Short mmCIF file of C-alpha atoms and ligand atoms in Angstrom, two decimals:
data_model
loop_
_atom_site.label_atom_id
_atom_site.label_comp_id
_atom_site.label_asym_id
_atom_site.label_seq_id
_atom_site.Cartn_x
_atom_site.Cartn_y
_atom_site.Cartn_z
CA MET A 1 123.25 111.67 104.01
CA GLU A 2 126.00 110.52 106.36
CA ASN A 3 128.74 111.30 103.85
CA LEU A 4 127.79 114.91 103.25
CA PRO A 5 130.58 117.40 104.03
CA GLN A 6 130.05 119.46 107.15
CA LEU A 7 128.57 122.92 106.65
CA ASN A 8 130.28 126.11 107.85
CA LEU A 9 128.53 129.13 109.22
CA GLU A 10 130.27 132.48 108.85
CA PRO A 11 129.64 135.27 111.36
CA GLY A 12 126.25 136.81 110.62
CA GLN A 13 125.13 133.87 108.51
CA VAL A 14 121.88 132.06 109.33
CA HIS A 15 120.60 128.83 107.85
CA VAL A 16 116.87 128.15 108.11
CA TRP A 17 115.85 124.55 107.55
CA PHE A 18 112.26 123.74 106.63
CA THR A 19 110.51 120.40 106.58
CA CYS A 20 106.89 119.33 105.97
CA PRO A 21 106.04 116.79 108.71
CA GLU A 22 102.77 115.64 107.05
CA ASP A 23 104.74 114.52 103.98
CA ILE A 24 106.89 112.19 106.07
CA GLN A 25 104.87 109.03 106.73
CA ASP A 26 107.23 106.12 106.02
CA PRO A 27 107.02 103.95 109.19
CA ASP A 28 110.68 102.86 108.96
CA LEU A 29 111.85 106.45 108.69
CA LEU A 30 109.64 107.50 111.60
CA ALA A 31 111.06 104.61 113.64
CA SER A 32 114.57 105.91 112.85
CA TYR A 33 113.53 109.37 114.07
CA HIS A 34 112.14 107.84 117.26
CA SER A 35 115.44 106.07 117.89
CA LEU A 36 117.23 109.45 117.92
CA LEU A 37 115.24 110.74 120.90
CA THR A 38 116.22 110.56 124.57
CA GLU A 39 113.85 108.76 126.94
CA GLU A 40 112.66 112.14 128.22
CA GLU A 41 111.92 113.34 124.67
CA LYS A 42 110.07 110.10 123.89
CA GLU A 43 107.90 110.57 126.99
CA LYS A 44 107.13 114.19 126.11
CA GLN A 45 106.29 113.26 122.53
CA ALA A 46 103.98 110.43 123.60
CA ARG A 47 102.04 112.78 125.89
CA TYR A 48 100.61 114.82 122.99
CA ILE A 49 96.96 113.88 122.57
CA MET A 50 96.42 115.00 118.98
CA PRO A 51 98.07 112.61 116.48
CA TRP A 52 99.29 115.50 114.26
CA HIS A 53 100.89 117.15 117.29
CA ARG A 54 102.65 113.92 118.24
CA HIS A 55 103.83 113.48 114.67
CA THR A 56 105.04 117.08 114.36
CA SER A 57 106.88 116.78 117.65
CA LEU A 58 108.68 113.61 116.48
CA VAL A 59 109.71 115.10 113.12
CA SER A 60 110.75 118.36 114.82
CA ARG A 61 113.08 116.55 117.23
CA ALA A 62 114.65 114.69 114.28
CA LEU A 63 114.90 117.98 112.39
CA VAL A 64 116.83 119.76 115.15
CA ARG A 65 119.15 116.81 115.80
CA CYS A 66 119.92 116.12 112.12
CA VAL A 67 120.38 119.81 111.30
CA LEU A 68 122.81 120.40 114.17
CA SER A 69 124.85 117.39 113.04
CA ARG A 70 125.48 119.15 109.71
CA TYR A 71 127.73 121.64 111.55
CA ALA A 72 129.72 119.49 114.00
CA ALA A 73 131.04 115.96 114.26
CA VAL A 74 128.27 114.89 116.63
CA LYS A 75 125.78 112.19 115.66
CA PRO A 76 122.09 113.20 115.69
CA ARG A 77 121.27 111.02 118.69
CA GLU A 78 124.24 112.35 120.70
CA TRP A 79 123.04 115.95 121.07
CA ARG A 80 121.94 116.95 124.58
CA PHE A 81 119.83 119.99 125.40
CA ASP A 82 118.82 122.11 128.34
CA LYS A 83 116.61 125.20 128.67
CA ASN A 84 116.92 128.78 129.85
CA ASN A 85 114.69 130.09 132.67
CA HIS A 86 111.83 130.72 130.22
CA GLY A 87 111.97 127.32 128.56
CA LYS A 88 114.03 128.24 125.47
CA PRO A 89 115.88 125.07 124.42
CA ARG A 90 119.65 125.40 123.95
CA LEU A 91 122.60 123.06 123.64
CA ALA A 92 123.81 121.50 126.86
CA GLU A 93 127.28 122.61 127.86
CA GLU A 94 128.90 119.29 126.96
CA CYS A 95 127.71 119.76 123.36
CA LEU A 96 129.03 123.31 122.90
CA LEU A 97 131.92 122.32 120.61
CA LEU A 98 130.92 125.32 118.53
CA PRO A 99 128.88 128.30 119.79
CA LEU A 100 125.90 127.04 117.78
CA GLN A 101 122.57 128.74 118.45
CA PHE A 102 119.28 127.37 117.19
CA ASN A 103 115.55 127.87 117.46
CA LEU A 104 112.61 125.73 116.38
CA ALA A 105 109.08 126.55 115.27
CA HIS A 106 106.22 124.41 114.02
CA THR A 107 102.73 124.90 112.69
CA HIS A 108 100.27 122.93 110.54
CA GLY A 109 102.26 121.55 107.61
CA MET A 110 105.64 123.02 108.45
CA ALA A 111 108.52 122.93 110.91
CA ALA A 112 111.51 125.27 110.80
CA CYS A 113 114.87 125.24 112.53
CA ALA A 114 117.16 128.30 112.36
CA VAL A 115 120.86 127.92 113.12
CA THR A 116 123.58 130.51 113.58
CA LEU A 117 126.84 131.05 115.46
CA ASN A 118 127.24 133.18 118.58
CA GLY A 119 124.23 135.51 118.44
CA SER A 120 120.68 134.71 119.50
CA VAL A 121 118.20 133.60 116.89
CA GLY A 122 114.41 133.26 116.90
CA VAL A 123 112.15 131.81 114.25
CA ASP A 124 108.41 131.57 113.82
CA VAL A 125 106.34 129.98 111.07
CA GLU A 126 102.59 130.19 110.50
CA ARG A 127 100.04 129.16 107.89
CA TRP A 128 98.85 132.49 106.57
CA ASP A 129 95.82 131.29 104.59
CA ARG A 130 93.65 131.11 107.70
CA GLN A 131 90.73 133.54 108.01
CA ARG A 132 90.39 135.28 111.39
CA ASP A 133 89.06 138.50 112.85
CA PHE A 134 92.42 140.17 112.29
CA ASP A 135 91.52 143.59 113.69
CA ARG A 136 90.28 142.02 116.93
CA LEU A 137 93.43 139.89 117.31
CA ALA A 138 95.62 142.89 116.53
CA ALA A 139 93.86 144.97 119.20
CA ARG A 140 94.73 142.25 121.70
CA TYR A 141 98.28 141.23 120.68
CA PHE A 142 99.81 144.05 118.65
CA SER A 143 101.07 147.50 119.65
CA PRO A 144 98.64 150.39 119.00
CA TYR A 145 100.84 151.47 116.04
CA GLU A 146 100.61 148.00 114.45
CA ALA A 147 96.88 147.65 115.16
CA ASN A 148 96.17 151.04 113.49
CA LEU A 149 98.36 150.16 110.53
CA LEU A 150 96.39 146.96 110.02
CA LYS A 151 93.05 148.80 110.24
CA GLU A 152 94.12 151.13 107.43
CA VAL A 153 95.27 148.55 104.86
CA PRO A 154 92.77 147.39 102.23
CA GLU A 155 90.98 144.09 102.98
CA TYR A 156 92.99 142.07 100.41
CA ALA A 157 96.32 143.00 102.08
CA LYS A 158 95.19 142.61 105.70
CA ARG A 159 95.74 138.88 106.17
CA ARG A 160 99.29 138.89 104.85
CA LEU A 161 100.28 141.97 106.87
CA PHE A 162 98.74 140.43 110.00
CA PHE A 163 100.78 137.22 109.70
CA ASN A 164 103.94 139.16 108.82
CA ILE A 165 103.64 141.21 112.01
CA TRP A 166 102.58 138.19 114.10
CA THR A 167 105.54 136.05 113.02
CA LEU A 168 107.98 138.97 113.36
CA LYS A 169 106.82 139.66 116.92
CA GLU A 170 107.02 135.99 117.77
CA SER A 171 110.54 135.70 116.24
CA TYR A 172 111.80 138.58 118.41
CA ILE A 173 110.22 137.11 121.58
CA LYS A 174 111.81 133.77 120.74
CA ALA A 175 115.23 135.25 119.97
CA ARG A 176 115.19 137.08 123.32
CA GLY A 177 114.11 133.77 124.87
CA VAL A 178 111.94 135.39 127.53
CA GLY A 179 108.53 134.17 126.36
CA LEU A 180 105.47 136.26 126.99
CA SER A 181 107.03 137.93 130.04
CA MET A 182 107.88 140.68 127.50
CA GLY A 183 104.95 143.04 126.80
CA LEU A 184 103.75 142.59 123.22
CA ASP A 185 102.81 146.29 123.04
CA LEU A 186 106.34 147.41 123.96
CA PHE A 187 107.71 146.86 120.47
CA SER A 188 106.44 147.45 116.94
CA PHE A 189 107.48 146.55 113.45
CA GLU A 190 107.79 149.09 110.66
CA ALA A 191 108.01 148.09 107.00
CA ALA A 192 106.51 144.70 107.93
CA GLU A 193 105.36 144.24 104.33
CA SER A 194 108.95 144.48 103.03
CA GLY A 195 111.93 142.13 102.93
CA HIS A 196 113.75 144.16 105.63
CA PRO A 197 111.39 145.02 108.49
CA ARG A 198 112.62 147.25 111.33
CA ILE A 199 111.82 147.03 115.02
CA VAL A 200 110.93 150.03 117.20
CA LEU A 201 111.50 149.37 120.91
CA ASP A 202 110.13 150.94 124.06
CA PRO A 203 113.03 152.02 126.35
CA LEU A 204 111.50 149.78 129.04
CA LEU A 205 112.83 146.78 127.10
CA GLU A 206 116.43 148.05 127.46
CA ASP A 207 117.39 146.72 124.05
CA ASP A 208 119.02 148.29 120.99
CA PRO A 209 117.05 148.02 117.72
CA GLN A 210 120.33 148.15 115.79
CA ALA A 211 121.38 144.91 117.48
CA TRP A 212 118.81 142.92 115.50
CA ALA A 213 118.15 141.97 111.90
CA PHE A 214 114.75 140.66 110.78
CA ARG A 215 113.75 138.75 107.67
CA LEU A 216 110.46 137.44 106.30
CA LEU A 217 110.55 134.19 104.34
CA THR A 218 107.94 132.33 102.30
CA PRO A 219 108.80 128.62 102.49
CA THR A 220 105.57 127.62 100.69
CA GLU A 221 102.66 129.56 99.23
CA HIS A 222 100.70 128.75 102.42
CA HIS A 223 103.35 129.60 105.00
CA VAL A 224 105.16 132.68 106.20
CA ALA A 225 108.21 132.56 108.45
CA ALA A 226 110.05 135.32 110.28
CA LEU A 227 113.57 135.36 111.58
CA ALA A 228 115.15 137.54 114.29
CA VAL A 229 118.93 137.46 114.37
CA GLU A 230 121.30 139.18 116.75
CA ARG A 231 123.74 141.12 114.54
CA GLN A 232 127.42 140.25 114.70
CA PRO A 233 130.07 143.02 114.68
CA ASP A 234 131.22 143.98 111.15
CA SER A 235 129.19 141.31 109.38
CA ALA A 236 125.96 141.59 107.43
CA CYS A 237 123.13 139.19 108.18
CA LYS A 238 122.97 136.60 105.40
CA VAL A 239 120.14 134.09 105.33
CA GLN A 240 120.01 130.86 103.38
CA SER A 241 116.91 128.64 103.36
CA ARG A 242 117.14 124.88 103.00
CA PHE A 243 114.58 122.14 102.68
CA ILE A 244 115.23 118.84 104.46
CA ILE A 245 113.71 115.43 105.02
CA PRO A 246 115.79 114.42 108.03
CA LEU A 247 118.17 111.50 107.32
CA ILE A 248 117.02 111.34 103.67
CA HIS A 249 117.36 114.47 101.61
CA GLU A 250 118.32 118.14 101.68
CA GLU A 251 118.52 120.99 99.21
CA VAL A 252 119.08 124.74 99.13
CA MET A 253 115.85 126.62 98.43
CA ALA A 254 115.71 129.35 95.78
C1 COA B 1 106.58 129.11 123.54
C2 COA B 1 106.62 130.34 122.68
C3 COA B 1 108.05 130.74 122.61
C4 COA B 1 106.18 130.07 121.23
O1 COA B 1 105.14 129.16 121.18
P1 COA B 1 104.32 128.80 119.89
O2 COA B 1 104.10 129.99 119.01
O3 COA B 1 103.14 128.08 120.37
O4 COA B 1 105.22 127.73 119.11
P2 COA B 1 106.39 127.78 118.02
O5 COA B 1 106.11 126.69 117.06
O6 COA B 1 106.67 129.13 117.46
O7 COA B 1 107.68 127.38 118.88
C5 COA B 1 107.71 126.26 119.68
C6 COA B 1 109.16 125.94 119.97
O8 COA B 1 109.84 127.07 120.47
C7 COA B 1 110.86 126.64 121.38
N1 COA B 1 110.68 127.40 122.62
C8 COA B 1 110.02 127.05 123.76
N2 COA B 1 110.10 128.06 124.66
C9 COA B 1 110.81 129.04 124.06
C10 COA B 1 111.24 130.34 124.49
N3 COA B 1 110.97 130.83 125.69
N4 COA B 1 111.96 131.10 123.62
C11 COA B 1 112.26 130.63 122.40
N5 COA B 1 111.89 129.41 121.93
C12 COA B 1 111.18 128.63 122.77
C13 COA B 1 110.70 125.13 121.57
O9 COA B 1 111.67 124.48 120.78
C14 COA B 1 109.31 124.87 121.04
O10 COA B 1 109.13 123.64 120.40
P3 COA B 1 109.09 122.26 121.23
O11 COA B 1 108.21 122.47 122.40
O12 COA B 1 108.57 121.27 120.22
O13 COA B 1 110.54 122.03 121.59
C15 COA B 1 105.91 131.52 123.37
O14 COA B 1 106.38 132.71 122.81
C16 COA B 1 104.43 131.57 123.36
O15 COA B 1 103.75 130.89 124.08
N6 COA B 1 103.87 132.41 122.52
C17 COA B 1 102.39 132.57 122.49
C18 COA B 1 101.91 133.05 121.19
C19 COA B 1 101.49 134.51 121.22
O16 COA B 1 100.69 134.96 122.00
N7 COA B 1 102.08 135.28 120.30
C20 COA B 1 101.76 136.64 120.11
C21 COA B 1 102.49 137.13 118.88
S1 COA B 1 101.91 138.70 118.42
#
């Protein structure tokens, strides 16, 4: 892995890296991941009570560090991070050799790290084969437009549409980096069943819908991921998905 040529990101290009934490169980490899973490990260990781949460946190830290090192001559353990006022992790100033932007998401069976240059990026990933009371959740978390849309779709299409909208909303919140301080009913997604969803924004949010591109991805048959990317002048948003086992293996996904 160490000898791989560095990757370039063109303006507007986004790479999304997926890994399956549960599939990574080799104790030596996990010890290598642990050795990449700062003392603060080790303490945070050890505080998780649930073993799967602790494991996902460890693999996620290795994911972010190894992925970032594919774009700059910085070793995985040398990256340093800080956070914005709402807790969104970003590169510490001393590591801003390139204007790299990244965002991380994790759920049962999957972690994802999106990387781009200059513009903000947000990613969310969810298992979409879970059964829930989708109409009730939509009434609580979605805009009235989205909740009505969901009510009208036939039962077989409801679950997928719900997770598409959920991950899209989460990706936008994460790209903006303001957490839940932003009202979830102040923005809606149209065409959320398609490859190119569009956002509709309440003027209260003081944001331009044209400034953002959204994509839905299907990293496995059980998972859906959504990406929010701040558009760059004169360049189309191009997304490439990659699968990685940090320090061991990587490949471009079809
Ligand atoms: C923290 C939050 C950004 C996402 O949390 P989440 O969905 O539980 O978790 P995800 O796996 O998507 O993302 C977690 C990662 O996002 C990153 N993150 C943390 N705060 C963030 C912020 N303000 N903005 C962007 N990314 C953030 C971190 O890297 C975090 O992982 P880490 O703690 O291991 O470093 C926040 O939006 C939240 O609490 N959302 C609640 C979910 C909700 O109600 N969604 C409604 C959608 S309709």
